[in-house]
CSV table of N, CA and C in Angstrom, one decimal:
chain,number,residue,atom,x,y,z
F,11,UNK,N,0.8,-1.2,0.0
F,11,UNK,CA,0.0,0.0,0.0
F,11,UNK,C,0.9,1.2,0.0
F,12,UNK,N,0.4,2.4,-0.5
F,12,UNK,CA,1.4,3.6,-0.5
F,12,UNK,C,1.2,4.3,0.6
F,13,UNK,N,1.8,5.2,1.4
F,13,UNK,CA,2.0,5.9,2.0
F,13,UNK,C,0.7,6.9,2.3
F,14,UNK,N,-0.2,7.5,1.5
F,14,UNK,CA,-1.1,7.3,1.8
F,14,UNK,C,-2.7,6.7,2.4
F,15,UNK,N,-2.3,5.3,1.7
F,15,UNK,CA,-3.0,4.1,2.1
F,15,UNK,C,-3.0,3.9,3.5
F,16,UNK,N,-2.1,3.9,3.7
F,16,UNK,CA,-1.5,3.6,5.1
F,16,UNK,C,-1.6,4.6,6.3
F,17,UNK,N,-2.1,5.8,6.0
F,17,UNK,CA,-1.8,6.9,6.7
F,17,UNK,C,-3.6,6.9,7.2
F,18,UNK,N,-4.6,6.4,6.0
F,18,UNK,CA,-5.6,6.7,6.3
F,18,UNK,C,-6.0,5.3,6.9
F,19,UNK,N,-5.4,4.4,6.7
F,19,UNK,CA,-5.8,3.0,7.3
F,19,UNK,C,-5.4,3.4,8.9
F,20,UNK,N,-4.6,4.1,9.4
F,20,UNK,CA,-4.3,4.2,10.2
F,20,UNK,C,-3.9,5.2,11.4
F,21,UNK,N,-5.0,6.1,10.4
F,21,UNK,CA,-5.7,7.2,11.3
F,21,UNK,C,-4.4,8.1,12.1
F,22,UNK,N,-3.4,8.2,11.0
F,22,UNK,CA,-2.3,9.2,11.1
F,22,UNK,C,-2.1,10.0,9.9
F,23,UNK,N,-0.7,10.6,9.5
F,23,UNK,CA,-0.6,11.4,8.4
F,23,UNK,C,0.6,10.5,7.8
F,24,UNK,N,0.7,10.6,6.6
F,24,UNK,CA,2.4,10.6,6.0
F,24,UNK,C,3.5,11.0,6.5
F,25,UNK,N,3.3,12.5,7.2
F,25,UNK,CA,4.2,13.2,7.8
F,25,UNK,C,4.7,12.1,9.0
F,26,UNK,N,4.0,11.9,9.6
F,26,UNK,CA,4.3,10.8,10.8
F,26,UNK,C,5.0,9.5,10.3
F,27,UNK,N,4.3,8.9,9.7
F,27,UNK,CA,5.2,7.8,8.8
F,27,UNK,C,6.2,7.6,8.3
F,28,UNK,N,6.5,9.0,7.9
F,28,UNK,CA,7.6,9.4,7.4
F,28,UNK,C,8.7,9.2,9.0
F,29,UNK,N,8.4,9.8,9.3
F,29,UNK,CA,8.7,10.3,11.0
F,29,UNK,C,9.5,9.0,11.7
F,30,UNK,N,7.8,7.6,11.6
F,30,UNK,CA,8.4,6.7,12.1
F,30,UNK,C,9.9,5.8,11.7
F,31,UNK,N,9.5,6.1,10.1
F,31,UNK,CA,10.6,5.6,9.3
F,31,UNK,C,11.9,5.9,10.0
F,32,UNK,N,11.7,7.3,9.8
F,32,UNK,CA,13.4,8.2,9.8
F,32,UNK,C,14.2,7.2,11.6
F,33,UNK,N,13.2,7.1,12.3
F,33,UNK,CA,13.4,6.8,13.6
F,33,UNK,C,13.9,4.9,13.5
F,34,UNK,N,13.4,4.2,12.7
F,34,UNK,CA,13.7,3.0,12.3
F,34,UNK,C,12.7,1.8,13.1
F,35,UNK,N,11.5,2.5,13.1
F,35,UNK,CA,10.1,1.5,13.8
F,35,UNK,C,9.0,1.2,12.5
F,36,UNK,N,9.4,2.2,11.3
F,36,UNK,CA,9.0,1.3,10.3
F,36,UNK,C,9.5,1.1,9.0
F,37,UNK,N,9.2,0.4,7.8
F,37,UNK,CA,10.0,-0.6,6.7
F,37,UNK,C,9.1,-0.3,5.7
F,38,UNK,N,10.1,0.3,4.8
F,38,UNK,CA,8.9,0.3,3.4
F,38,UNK,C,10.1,-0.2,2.1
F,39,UNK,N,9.8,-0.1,1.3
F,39,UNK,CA,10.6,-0.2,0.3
F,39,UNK,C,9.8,0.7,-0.9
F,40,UNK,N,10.8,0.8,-1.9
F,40,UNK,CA,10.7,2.2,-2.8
F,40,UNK,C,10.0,1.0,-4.1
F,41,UNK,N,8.5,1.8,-4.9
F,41,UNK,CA,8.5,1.2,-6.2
F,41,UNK,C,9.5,1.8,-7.2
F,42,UNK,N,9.1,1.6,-8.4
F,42,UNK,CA,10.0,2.2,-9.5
F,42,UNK,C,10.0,3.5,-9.5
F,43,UNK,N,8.7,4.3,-9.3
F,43,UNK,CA,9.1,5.8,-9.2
F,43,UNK,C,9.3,6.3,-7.9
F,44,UNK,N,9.9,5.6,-7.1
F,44,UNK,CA,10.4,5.9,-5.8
F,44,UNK,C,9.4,6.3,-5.0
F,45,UNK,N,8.0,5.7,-5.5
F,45,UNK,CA,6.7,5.6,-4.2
F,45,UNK,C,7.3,5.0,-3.1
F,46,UNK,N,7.0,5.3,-1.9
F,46,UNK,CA,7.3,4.1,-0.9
F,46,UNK,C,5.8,3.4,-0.6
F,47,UNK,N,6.1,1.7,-0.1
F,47,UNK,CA,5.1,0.9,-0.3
F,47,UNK,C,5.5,0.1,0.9
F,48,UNK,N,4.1,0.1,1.5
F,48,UNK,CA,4.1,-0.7,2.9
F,48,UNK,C,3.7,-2.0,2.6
F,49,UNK,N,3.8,-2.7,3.6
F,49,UNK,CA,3.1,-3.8,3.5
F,49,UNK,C,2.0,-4.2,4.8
F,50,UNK,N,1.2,-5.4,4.2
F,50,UNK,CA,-0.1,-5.1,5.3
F,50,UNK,C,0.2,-5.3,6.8
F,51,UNK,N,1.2,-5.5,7.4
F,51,UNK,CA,1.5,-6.0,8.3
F,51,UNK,C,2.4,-4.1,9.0
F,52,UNK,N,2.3,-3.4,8.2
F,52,UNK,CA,2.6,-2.0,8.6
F,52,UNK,C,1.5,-1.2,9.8
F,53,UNK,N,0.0,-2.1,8.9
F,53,UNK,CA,-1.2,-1.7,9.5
F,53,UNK,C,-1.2,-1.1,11.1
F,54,UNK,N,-0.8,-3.0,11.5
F,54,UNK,CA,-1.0,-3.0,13.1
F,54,UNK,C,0.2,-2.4,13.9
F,55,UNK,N,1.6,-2.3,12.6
F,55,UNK,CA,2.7,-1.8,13.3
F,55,UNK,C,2.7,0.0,14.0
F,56,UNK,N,1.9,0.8,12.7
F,56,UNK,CA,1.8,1.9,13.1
F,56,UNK,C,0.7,2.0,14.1
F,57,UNK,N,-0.4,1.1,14.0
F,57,UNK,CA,-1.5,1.7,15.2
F,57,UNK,C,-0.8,1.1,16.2
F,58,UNK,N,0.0,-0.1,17.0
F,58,UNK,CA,0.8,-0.5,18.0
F,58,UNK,C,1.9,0.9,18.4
F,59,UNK,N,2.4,1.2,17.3
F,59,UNK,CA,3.2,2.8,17.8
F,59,UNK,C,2.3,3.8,18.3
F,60,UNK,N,1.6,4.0,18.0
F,60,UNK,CA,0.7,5.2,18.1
F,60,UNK,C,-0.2,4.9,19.2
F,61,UNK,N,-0.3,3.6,19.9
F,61,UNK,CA,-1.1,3.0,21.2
F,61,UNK,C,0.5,3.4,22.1
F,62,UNK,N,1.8,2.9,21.8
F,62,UNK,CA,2.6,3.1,22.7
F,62,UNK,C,2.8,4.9,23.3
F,63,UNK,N,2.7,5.5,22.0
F,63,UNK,CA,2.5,7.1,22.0
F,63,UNK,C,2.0,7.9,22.6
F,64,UNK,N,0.3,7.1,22.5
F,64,UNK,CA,-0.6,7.8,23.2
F,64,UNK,C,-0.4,7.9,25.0
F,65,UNK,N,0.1,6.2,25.1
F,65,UNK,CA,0.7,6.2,26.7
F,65,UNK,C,1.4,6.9,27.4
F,66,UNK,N,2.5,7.7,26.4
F,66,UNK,CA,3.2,8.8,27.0
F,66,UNK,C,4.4,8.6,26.6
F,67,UNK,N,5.1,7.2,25.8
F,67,UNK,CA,5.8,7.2,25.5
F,67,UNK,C,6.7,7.8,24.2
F,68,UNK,N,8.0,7.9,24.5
F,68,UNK,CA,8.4,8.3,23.4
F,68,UNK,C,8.5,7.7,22.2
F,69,UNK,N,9.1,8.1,21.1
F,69,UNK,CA,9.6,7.6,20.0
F,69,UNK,C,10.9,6.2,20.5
F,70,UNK,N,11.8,7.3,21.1
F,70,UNK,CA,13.2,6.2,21.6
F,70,UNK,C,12.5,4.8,22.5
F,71,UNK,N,11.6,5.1,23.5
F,71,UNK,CA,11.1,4.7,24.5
F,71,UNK,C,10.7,3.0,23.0
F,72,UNK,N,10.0,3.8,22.1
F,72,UNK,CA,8.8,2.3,21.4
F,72,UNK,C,10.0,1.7,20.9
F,73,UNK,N,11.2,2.4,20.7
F,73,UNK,CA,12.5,1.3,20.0
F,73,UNK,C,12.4,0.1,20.6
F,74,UNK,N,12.5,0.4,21.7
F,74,UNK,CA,12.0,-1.1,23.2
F,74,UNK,C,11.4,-1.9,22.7
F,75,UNK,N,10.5,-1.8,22.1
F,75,UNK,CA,9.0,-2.8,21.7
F,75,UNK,C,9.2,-3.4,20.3
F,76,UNK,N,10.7,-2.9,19.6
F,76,UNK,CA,10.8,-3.2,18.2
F,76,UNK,C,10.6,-4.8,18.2
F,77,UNK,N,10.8,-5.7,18.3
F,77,UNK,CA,10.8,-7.1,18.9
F,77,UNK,C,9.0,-7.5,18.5
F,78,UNK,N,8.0,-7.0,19.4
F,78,UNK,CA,6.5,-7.0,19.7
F,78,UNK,C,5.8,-6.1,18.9
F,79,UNK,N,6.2,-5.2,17.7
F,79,UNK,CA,5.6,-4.0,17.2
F,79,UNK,C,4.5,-4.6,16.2
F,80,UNK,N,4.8,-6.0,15.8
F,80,UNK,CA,4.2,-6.5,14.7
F,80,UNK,C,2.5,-7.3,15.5
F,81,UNK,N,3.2,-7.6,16.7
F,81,UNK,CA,1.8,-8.5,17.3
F,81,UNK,C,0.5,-8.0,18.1
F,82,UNK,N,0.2,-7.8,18.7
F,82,UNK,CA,-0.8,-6.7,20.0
F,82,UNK,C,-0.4,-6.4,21.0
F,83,UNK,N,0.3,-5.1,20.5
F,83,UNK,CA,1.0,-4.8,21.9
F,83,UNK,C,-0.2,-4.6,23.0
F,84,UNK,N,-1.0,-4.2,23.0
F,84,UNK,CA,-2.6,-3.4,24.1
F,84,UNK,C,-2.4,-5.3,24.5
F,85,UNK,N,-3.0,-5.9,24.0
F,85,UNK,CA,-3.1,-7.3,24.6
F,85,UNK,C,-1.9,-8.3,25.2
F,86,UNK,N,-0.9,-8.1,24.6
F,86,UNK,CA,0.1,-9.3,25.0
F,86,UNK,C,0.6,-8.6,26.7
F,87,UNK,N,1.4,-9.8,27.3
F,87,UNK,CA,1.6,-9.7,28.9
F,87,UNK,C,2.7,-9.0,28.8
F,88,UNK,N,3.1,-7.4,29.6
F,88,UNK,CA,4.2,-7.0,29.3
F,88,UNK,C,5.7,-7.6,29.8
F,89,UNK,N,6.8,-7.0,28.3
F,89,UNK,CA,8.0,-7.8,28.8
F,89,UNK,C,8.6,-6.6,30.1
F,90,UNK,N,9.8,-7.3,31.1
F,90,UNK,CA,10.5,-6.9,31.5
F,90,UNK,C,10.9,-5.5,30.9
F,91,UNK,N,11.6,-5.5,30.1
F,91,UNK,CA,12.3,-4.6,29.1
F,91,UNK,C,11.2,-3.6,28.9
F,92,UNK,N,10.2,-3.6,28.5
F,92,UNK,CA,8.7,-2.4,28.5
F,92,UNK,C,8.2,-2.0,29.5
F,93,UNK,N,8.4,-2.7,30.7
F,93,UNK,CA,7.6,-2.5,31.8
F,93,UNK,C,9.5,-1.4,32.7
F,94,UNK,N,10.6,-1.7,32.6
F,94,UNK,CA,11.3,-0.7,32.9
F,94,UNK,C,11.4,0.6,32.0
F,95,UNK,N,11.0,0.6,30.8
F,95,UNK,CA,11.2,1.6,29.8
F,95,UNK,C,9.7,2.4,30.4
F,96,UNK,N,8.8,1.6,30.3
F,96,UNK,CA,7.5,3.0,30.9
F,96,UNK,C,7.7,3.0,32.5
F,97,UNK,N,8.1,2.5,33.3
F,97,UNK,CA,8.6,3.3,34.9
F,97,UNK,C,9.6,4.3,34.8
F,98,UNK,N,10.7,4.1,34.0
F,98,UNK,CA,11.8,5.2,33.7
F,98,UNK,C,10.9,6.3,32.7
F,99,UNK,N,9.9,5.8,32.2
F,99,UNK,CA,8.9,7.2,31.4
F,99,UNK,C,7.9,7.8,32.8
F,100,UNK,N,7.0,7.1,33.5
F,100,UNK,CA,6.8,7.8,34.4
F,100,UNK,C,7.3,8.3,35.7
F,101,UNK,N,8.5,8.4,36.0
F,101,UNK,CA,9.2,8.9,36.7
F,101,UNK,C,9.7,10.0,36.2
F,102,UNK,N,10.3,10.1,34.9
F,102,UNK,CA,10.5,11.5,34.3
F,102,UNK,C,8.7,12.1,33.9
F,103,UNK,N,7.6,11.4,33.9
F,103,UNK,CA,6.5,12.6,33.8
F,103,UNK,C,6.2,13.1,35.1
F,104,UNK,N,6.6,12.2,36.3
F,104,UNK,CA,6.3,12.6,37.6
F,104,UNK,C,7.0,13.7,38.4
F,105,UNK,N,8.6,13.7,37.6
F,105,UNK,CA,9.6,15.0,38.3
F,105,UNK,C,8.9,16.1,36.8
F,106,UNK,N,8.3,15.9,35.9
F,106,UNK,CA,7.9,17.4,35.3
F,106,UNK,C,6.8,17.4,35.8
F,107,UNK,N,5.8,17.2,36.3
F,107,UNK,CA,4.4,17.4,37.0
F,107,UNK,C,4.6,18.1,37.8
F,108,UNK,N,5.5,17.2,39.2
F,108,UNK,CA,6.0,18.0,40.1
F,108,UNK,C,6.8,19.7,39.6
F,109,UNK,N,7.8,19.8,38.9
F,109,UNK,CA,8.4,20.7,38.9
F,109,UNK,C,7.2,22.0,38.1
F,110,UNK,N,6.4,21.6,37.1
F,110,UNK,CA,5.3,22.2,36.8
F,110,UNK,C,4.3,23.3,37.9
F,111,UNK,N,3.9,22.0,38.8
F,111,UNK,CA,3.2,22.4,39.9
F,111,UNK,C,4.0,23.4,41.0
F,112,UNK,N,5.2,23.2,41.1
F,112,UNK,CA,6.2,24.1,41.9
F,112,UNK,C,5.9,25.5,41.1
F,113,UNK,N,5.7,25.4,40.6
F,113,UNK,CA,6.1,26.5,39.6
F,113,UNK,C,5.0,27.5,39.6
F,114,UNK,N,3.6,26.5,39.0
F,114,UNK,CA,2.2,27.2,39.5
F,114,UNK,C,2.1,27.8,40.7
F,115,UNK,N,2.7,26.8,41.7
F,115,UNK,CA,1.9,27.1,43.2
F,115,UNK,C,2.9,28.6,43.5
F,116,UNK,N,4.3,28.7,42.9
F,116,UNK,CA,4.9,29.7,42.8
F,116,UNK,C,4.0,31.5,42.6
F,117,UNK,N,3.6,30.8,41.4
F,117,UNK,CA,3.0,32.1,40.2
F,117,UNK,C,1.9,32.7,41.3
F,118,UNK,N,0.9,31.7,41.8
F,118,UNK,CA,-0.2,31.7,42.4
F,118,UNK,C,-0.1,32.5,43.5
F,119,UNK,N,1.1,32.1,44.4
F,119,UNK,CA,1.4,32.5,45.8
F,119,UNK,C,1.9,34.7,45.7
F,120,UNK,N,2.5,34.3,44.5
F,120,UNK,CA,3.1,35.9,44.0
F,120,UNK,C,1.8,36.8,43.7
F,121,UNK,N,0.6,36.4,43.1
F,121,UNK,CA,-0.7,36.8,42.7
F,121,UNK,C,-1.2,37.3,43.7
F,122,UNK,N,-1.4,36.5,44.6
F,122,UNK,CA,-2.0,35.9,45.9
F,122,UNK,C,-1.6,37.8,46.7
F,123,UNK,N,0.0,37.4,46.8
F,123,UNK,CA,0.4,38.6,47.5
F,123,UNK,C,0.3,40.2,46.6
F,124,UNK,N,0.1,40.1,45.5
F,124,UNK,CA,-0.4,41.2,45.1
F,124,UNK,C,-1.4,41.4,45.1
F,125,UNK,N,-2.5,40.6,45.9
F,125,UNK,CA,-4.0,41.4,46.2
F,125,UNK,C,-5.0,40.6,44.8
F,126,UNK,N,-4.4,39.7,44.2
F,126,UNK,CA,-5.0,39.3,43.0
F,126,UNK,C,-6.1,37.9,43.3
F,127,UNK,N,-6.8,37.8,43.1
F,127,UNK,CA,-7.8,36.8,43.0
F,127,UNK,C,-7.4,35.3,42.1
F,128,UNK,N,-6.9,34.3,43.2
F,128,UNK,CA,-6.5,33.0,42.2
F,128,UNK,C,-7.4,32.0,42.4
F,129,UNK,N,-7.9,31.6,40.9
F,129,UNK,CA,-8.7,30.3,41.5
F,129,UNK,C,-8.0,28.7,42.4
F,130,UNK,N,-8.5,28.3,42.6
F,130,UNK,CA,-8.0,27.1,43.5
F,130,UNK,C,-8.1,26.4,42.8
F,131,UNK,N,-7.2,25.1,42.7
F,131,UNK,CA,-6.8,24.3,41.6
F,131,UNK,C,-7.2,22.9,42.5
């Protein structure tokens, strides 16, 4: 399938595809006029990226999953190797939340002292 095939089968853009490619989570090969052409088994590769994505993970982070990208990732039992790569992901979302919120409670507090009206979070 072309590049657009694939984009709408799978409820992304080209741009991203492109994306995944450059990053080396997906495989195409070039026709004669240098279309790029997936195969059907790209389908469940990009929606399995884009389920790891939505989780919070990164791009480097789904390199981990290169192994499982082809099978269900949402369904299969996770490996070792995935289940340290998303604790090392939520630990770094947990020190930006925190440092976020420092930051708010900061803004707030300075508001607060200039007589300003803050809502309560």
């Amino acid at each position: 399938m072309l590049i657009g095939e694939l984009a709408e089968a799978t409820g992304t853009t080209p741009r991203a595809l492109r994306h995944y490619e450059r990053h080396g989570l997906l495989d195409s090969r070039r026709a004669h006029n240098g279309y790029r052409i997936y195969d059907e088994r790209s389908v469940g590769r990009v929606r399995n990226i884009r389920h790891l994505l939505a989780a919070g993970l990164t791009l480097d982070d789904v390199r981990t999953f290169l192994p499982c990208l082809d099978g269900d990732v949402a369904a299969a039992p996770p490996a070792p190797a995935g289940v340290r790569v998303a604790l090392d992901r939520l630990a770094v979302l947990d020190a930006r939340i925190a440092a976020q919120t420092a930051v708010r409670d900061r803004l707030a507090a300075a508001l607060r002292a200039a007589g300003t009206a803050v809502p309560e979070v």
